[in-house]
N, CA, C and O atoms as CSV, one atom per row, in Angstrom:
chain,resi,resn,atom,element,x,y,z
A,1,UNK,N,N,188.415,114.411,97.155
A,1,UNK,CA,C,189.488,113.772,96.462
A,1,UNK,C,C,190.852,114.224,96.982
A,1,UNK,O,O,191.764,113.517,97.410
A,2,UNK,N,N,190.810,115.204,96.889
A,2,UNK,CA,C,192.337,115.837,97.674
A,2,UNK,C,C,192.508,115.808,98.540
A,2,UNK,O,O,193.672,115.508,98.808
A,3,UNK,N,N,191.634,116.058,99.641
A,3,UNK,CA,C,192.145,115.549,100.984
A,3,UNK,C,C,191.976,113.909,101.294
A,3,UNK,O,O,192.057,113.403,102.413
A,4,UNK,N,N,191.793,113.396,100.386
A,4,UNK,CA,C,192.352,111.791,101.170
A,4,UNK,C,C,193.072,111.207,99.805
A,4,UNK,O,O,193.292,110.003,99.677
A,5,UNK,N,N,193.438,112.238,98.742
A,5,UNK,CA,C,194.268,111.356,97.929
A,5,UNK,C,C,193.836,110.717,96.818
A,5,UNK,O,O,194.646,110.419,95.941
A,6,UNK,N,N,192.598,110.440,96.709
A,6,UNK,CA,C,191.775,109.609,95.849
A,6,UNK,C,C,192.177,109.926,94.312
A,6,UNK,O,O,191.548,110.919,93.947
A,7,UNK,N,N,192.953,109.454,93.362
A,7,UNK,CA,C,193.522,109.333,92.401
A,7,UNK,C,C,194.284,111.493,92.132
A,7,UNK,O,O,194.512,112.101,91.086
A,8,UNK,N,N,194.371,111.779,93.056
A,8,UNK,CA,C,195.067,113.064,92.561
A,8,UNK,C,C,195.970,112.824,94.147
A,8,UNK,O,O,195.468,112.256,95.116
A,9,UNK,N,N,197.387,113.404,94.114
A,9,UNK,CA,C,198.391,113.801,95.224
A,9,UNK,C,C,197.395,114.679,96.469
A,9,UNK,O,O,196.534,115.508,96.171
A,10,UNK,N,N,197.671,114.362,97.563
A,10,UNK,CA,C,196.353,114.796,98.970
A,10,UNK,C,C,197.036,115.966,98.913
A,10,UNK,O,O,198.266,115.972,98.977
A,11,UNK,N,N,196.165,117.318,98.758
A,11,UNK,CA,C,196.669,118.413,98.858
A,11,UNK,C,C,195.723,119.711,99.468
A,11,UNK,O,O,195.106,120.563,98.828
A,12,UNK,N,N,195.843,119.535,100.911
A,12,UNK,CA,C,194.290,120.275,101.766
A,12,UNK,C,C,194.167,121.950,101.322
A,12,UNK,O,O,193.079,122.522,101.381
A,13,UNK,N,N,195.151,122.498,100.971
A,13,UNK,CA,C,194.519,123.940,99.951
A,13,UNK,C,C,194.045,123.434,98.408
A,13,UNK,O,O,193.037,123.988,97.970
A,14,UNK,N,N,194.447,122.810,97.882
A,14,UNK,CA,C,193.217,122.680,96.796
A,14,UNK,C,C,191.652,121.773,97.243
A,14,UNK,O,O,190.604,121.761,96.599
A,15,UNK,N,N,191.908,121.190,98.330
A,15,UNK,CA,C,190.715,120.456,98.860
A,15,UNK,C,C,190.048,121.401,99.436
A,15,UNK,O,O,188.820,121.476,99.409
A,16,UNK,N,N,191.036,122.445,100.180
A,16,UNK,CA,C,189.612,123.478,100.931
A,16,UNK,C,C,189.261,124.554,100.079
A,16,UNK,O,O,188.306,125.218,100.482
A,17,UNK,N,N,189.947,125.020,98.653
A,17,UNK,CA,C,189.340,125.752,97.884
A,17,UNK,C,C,188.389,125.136,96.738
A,17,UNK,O,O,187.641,125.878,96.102
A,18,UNK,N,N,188.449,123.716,96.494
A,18,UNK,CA,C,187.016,123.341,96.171
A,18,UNK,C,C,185.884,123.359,97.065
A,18,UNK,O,O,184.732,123.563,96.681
A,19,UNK,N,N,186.225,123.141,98.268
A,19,UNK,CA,C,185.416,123.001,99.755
A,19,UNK,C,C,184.670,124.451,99.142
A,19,UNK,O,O,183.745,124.585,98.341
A,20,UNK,N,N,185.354,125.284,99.757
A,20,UNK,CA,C,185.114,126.915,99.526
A,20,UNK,C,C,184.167,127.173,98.037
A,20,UNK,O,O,183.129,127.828,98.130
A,21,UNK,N,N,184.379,126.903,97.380
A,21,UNK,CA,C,183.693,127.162,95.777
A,21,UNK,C,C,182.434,126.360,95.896
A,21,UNK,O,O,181.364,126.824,95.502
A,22,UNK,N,N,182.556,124.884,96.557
A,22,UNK,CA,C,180.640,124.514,96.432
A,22,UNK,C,C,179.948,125.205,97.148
A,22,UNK,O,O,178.824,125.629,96.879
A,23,UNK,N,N,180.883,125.464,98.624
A,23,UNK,CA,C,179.796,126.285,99.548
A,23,UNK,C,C,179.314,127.324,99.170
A,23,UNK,O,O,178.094,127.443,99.058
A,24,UNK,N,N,180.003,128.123,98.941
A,24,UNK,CA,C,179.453,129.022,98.096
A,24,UNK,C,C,178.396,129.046,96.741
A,24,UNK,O,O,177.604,129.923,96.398
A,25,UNK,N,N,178.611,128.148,96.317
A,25,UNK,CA,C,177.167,127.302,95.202
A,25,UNK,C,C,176.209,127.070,95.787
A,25,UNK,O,O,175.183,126.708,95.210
A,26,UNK,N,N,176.318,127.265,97.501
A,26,UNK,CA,C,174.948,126.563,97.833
A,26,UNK,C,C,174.849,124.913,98.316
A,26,UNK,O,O,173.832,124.305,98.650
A,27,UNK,N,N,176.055,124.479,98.248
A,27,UNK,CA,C,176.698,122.797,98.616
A,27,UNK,C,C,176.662,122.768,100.208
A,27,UNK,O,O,177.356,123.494,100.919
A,28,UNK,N,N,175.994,122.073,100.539
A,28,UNK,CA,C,175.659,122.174,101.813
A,28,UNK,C,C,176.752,121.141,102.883
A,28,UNK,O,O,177.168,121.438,104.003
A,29,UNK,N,N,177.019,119.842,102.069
A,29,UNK,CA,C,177.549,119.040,102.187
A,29,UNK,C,C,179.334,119.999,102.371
A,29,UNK,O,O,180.240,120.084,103.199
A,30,UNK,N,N,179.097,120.368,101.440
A,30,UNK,CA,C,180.899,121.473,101.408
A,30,UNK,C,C,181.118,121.933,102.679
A,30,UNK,O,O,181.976,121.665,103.520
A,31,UNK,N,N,179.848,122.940,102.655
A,31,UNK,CA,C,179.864,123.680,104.106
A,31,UNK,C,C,179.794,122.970,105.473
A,31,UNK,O,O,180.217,123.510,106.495
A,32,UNK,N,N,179.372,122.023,105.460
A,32,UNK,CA,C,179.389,121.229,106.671
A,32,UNK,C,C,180.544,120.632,106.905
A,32,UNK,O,O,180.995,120.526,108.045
A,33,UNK,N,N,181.254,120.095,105.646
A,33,UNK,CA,C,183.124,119.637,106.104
A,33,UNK,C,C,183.705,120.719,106.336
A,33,UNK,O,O,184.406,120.581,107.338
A,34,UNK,N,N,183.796,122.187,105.725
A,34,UNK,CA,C,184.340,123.326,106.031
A,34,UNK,C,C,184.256,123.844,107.685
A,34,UNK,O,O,185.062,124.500,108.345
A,35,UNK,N,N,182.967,123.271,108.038
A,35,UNK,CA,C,182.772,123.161,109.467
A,35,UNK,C,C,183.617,122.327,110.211
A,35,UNK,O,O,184.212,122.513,111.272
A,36,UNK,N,N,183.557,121.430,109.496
A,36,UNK,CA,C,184.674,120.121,110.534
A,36,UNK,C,C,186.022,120.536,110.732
A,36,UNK,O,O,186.733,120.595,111.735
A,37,UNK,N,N,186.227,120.848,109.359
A,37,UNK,CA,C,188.208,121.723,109.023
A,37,UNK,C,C,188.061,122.837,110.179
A,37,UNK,O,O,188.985,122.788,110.991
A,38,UNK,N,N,187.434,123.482,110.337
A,38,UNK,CA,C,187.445,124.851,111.677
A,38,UNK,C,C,187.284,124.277,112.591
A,38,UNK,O,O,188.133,124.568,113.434
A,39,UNK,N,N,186.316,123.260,113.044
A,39,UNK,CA,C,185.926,122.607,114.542
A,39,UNK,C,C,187.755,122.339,115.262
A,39,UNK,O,O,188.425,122.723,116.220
A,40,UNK,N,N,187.924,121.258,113.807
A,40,UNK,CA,C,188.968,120.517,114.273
A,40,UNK,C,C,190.707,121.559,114.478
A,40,UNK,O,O,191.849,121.218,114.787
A,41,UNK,N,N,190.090,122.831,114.124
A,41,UNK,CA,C,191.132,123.825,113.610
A,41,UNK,C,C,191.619,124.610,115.386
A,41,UNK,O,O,192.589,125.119,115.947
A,42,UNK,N,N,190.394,124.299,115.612
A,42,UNK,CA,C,189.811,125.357,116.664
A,42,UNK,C,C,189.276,126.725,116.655
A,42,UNK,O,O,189.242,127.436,117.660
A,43,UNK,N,N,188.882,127.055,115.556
A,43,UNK,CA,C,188.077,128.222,115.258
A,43,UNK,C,C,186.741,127.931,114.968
A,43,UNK,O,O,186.062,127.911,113.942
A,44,UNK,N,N,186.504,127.660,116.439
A,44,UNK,CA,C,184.980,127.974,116.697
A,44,UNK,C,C,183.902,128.203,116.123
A,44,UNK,O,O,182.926,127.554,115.748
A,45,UNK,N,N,184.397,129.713,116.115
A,45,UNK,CA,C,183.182,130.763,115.942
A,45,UNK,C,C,183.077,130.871,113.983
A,45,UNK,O,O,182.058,131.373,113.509
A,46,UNK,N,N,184.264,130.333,112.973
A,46,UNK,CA,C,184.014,130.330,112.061
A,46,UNK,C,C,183.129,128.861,112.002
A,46,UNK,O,O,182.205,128.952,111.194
A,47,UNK,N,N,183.202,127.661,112.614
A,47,UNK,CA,C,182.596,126.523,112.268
A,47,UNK,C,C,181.167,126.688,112.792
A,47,UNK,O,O,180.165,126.082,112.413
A,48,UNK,N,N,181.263,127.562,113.674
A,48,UNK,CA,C,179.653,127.778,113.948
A,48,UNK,C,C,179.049,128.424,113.115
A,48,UNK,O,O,177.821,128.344,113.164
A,49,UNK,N,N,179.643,129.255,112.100
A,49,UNK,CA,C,178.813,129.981,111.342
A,49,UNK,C,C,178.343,128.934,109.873
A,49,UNK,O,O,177.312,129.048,109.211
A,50,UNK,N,N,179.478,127.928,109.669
A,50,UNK,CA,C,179.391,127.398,108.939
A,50,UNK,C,C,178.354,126.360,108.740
A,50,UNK,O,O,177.632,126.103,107.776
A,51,UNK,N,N,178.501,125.737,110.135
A,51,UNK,CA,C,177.333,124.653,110.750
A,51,UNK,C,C,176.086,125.113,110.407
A,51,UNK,O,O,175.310,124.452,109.716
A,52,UNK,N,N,175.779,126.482,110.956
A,52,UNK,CA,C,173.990,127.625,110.526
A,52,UNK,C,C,174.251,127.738,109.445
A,52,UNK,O,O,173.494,126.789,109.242
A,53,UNK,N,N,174.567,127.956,108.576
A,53,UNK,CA,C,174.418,128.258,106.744
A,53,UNK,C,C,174.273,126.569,106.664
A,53,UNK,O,O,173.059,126.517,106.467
A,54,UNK,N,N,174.716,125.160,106.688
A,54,UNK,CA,C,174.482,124.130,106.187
A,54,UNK,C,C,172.942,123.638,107.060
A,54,UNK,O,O,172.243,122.739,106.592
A,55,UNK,N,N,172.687,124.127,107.932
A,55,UNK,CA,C,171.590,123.769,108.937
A,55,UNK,C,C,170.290,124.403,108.486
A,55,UNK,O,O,169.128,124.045,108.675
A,56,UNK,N,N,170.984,125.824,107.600
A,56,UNK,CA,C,169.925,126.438,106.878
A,56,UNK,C,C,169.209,125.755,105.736
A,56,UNK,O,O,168.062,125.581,105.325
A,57,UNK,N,N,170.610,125.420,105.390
A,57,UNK,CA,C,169.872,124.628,104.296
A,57,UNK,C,C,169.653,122.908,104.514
A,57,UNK,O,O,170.290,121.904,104.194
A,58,UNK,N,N,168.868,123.083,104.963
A,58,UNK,CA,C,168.704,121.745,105.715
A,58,UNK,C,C,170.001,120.352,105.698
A,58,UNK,O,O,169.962,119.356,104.976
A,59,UNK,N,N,170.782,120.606,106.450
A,59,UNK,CA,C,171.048,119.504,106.369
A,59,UNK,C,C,171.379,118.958,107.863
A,59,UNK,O,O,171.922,119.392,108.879
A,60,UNK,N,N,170.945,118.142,107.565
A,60,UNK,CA,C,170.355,117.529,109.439
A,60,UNK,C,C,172.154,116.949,110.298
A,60,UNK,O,O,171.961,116.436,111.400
A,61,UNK,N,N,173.096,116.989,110.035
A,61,UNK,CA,C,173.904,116.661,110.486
A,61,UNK,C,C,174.674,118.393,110.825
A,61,UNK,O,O,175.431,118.212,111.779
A,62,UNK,N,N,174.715,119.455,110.523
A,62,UNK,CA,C,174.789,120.035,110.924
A,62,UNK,C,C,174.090,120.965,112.326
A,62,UNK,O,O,174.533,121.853,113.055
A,63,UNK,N,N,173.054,120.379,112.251
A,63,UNK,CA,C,172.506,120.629,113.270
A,63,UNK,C,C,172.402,120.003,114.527
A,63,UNK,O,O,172.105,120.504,115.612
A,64,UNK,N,N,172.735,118.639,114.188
A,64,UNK,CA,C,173.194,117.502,115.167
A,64,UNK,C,C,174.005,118.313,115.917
A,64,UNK,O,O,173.777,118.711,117.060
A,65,UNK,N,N,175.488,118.669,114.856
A,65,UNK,CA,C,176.490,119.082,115.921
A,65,UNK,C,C,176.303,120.736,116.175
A,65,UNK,O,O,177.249,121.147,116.847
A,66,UNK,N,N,175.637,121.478,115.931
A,66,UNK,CA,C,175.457,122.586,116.413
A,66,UNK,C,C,174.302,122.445,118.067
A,66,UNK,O,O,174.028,123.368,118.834
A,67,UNK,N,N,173.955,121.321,118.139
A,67,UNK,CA,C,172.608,120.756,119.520
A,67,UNK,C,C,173.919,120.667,120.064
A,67,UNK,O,O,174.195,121.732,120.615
A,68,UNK,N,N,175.244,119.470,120.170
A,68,UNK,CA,C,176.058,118.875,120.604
A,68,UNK,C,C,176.625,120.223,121.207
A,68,UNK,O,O,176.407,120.435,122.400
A,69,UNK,N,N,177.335,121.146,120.470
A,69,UNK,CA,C,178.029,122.144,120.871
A,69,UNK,C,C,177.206,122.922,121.645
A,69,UNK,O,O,177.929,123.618,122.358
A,70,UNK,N,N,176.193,123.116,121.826
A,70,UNK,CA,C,174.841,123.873,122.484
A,70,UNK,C,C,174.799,123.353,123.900
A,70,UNK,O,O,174.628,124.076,124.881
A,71,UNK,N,N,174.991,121.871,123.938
A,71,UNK,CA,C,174.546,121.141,125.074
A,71,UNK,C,C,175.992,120.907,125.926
A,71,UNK,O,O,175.930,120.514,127.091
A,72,UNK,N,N,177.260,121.163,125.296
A,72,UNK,CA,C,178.776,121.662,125.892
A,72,UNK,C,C,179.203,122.768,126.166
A,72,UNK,O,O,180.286,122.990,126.709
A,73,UNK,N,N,177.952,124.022,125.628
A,73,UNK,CA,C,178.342,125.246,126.372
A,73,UNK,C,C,179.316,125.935,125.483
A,73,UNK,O,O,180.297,126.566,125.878
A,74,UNK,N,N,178.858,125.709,123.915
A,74,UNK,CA,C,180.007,125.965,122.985
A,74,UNK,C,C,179.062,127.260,122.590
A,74,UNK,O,O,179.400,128.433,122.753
A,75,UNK,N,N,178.120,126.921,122.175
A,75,UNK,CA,C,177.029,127.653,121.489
A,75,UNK,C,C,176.046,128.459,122.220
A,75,UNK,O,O,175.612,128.007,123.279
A,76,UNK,N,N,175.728,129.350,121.882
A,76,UNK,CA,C,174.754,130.200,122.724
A,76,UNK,C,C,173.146,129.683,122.695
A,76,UNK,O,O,173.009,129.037,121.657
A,77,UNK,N,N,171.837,129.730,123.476
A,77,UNK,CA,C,170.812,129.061,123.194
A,77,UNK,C,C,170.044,130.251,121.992
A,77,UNK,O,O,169.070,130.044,121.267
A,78,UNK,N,N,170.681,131.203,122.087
A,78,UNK,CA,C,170.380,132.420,120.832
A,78,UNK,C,C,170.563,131.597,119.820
A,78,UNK,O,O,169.650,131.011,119.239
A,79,UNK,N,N,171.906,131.498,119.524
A,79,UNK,CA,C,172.091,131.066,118.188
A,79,UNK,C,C,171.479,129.786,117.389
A,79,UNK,O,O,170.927,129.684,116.293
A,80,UNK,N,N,172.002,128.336,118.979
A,80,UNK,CA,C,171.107,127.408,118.573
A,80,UNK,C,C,169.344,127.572,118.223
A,80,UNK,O,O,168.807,126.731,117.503
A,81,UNK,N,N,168.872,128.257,118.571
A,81,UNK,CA,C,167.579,128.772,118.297
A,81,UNK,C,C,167.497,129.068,116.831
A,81,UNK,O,O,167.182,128.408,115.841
A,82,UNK,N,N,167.731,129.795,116.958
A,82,UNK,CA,C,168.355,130.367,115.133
A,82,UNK,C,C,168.165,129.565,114.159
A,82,UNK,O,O,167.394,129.487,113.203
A,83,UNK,N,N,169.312,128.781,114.733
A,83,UNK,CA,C,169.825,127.679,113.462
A,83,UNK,C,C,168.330,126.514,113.193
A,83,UNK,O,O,167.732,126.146,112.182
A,84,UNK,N,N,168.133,126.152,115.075
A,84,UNK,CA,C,166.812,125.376,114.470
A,84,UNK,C,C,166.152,125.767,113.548
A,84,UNK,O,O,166.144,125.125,112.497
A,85,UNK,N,N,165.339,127.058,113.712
A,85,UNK,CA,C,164.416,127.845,113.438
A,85,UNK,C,C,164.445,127.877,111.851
A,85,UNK,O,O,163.418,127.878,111.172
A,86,UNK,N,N,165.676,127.902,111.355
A,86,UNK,CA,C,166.213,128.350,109.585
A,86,UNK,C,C,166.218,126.747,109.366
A,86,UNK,O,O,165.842,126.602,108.203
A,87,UNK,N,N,166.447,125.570,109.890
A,87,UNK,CA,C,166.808,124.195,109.772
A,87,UNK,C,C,164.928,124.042,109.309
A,87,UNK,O,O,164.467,123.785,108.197
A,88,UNK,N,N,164.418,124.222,110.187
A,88,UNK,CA,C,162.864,124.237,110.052
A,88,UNK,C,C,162.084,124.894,109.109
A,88,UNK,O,O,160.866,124.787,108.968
A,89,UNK,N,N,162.997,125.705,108.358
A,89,UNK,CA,C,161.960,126.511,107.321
A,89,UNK,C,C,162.496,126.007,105.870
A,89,UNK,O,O,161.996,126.156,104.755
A,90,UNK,N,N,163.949,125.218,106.369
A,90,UNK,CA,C,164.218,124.907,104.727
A,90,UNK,C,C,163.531,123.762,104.266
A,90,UNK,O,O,163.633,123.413,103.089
């Protein structure tokens, strides 16, 4: 709602501290835009961590772009391993 405005004023610190509060619930969906906000931030190495916690919990679009970043030399084949591996057990 806040970051695109949707009946409240667009305001990206209250959008990324709800972001922040589902992920932390376990919102997988949260954590995977929290990923996008860092991708697009350029902090990497926080969106990669973010991408494996939503990949953990299965959610298949995080893992999309954690393959993508894997296959650009963003990601290590360690980590992508990982993430499959936890993507596969949830």
């Amino acid at each position: 709602m806040y970051g695109l405005g949707q009946g409240v004023e667009m305001d990206e610190e209250k959008e990324t501290s709800h972001l922040e509060a589902a992920a932390i619930g376990g919102h997988p969906i949260a954590r995977y835009n929290l990923a996008m906000d860092e991708w697009e931030n350029g902090t990497l190495a926080r969106a990669i961590k973010h991408l494996t916690i939503a990949a953990s919990n299965g959610y298949d679009p995080s893992l999309k772009h954690l393959k993508q970043g894997y296959v650009e030399g963003l990601i290590s084949k360690e980590d992508f391993a990982a993430a499959l591996k936890a993507h596969q057990a949830a």
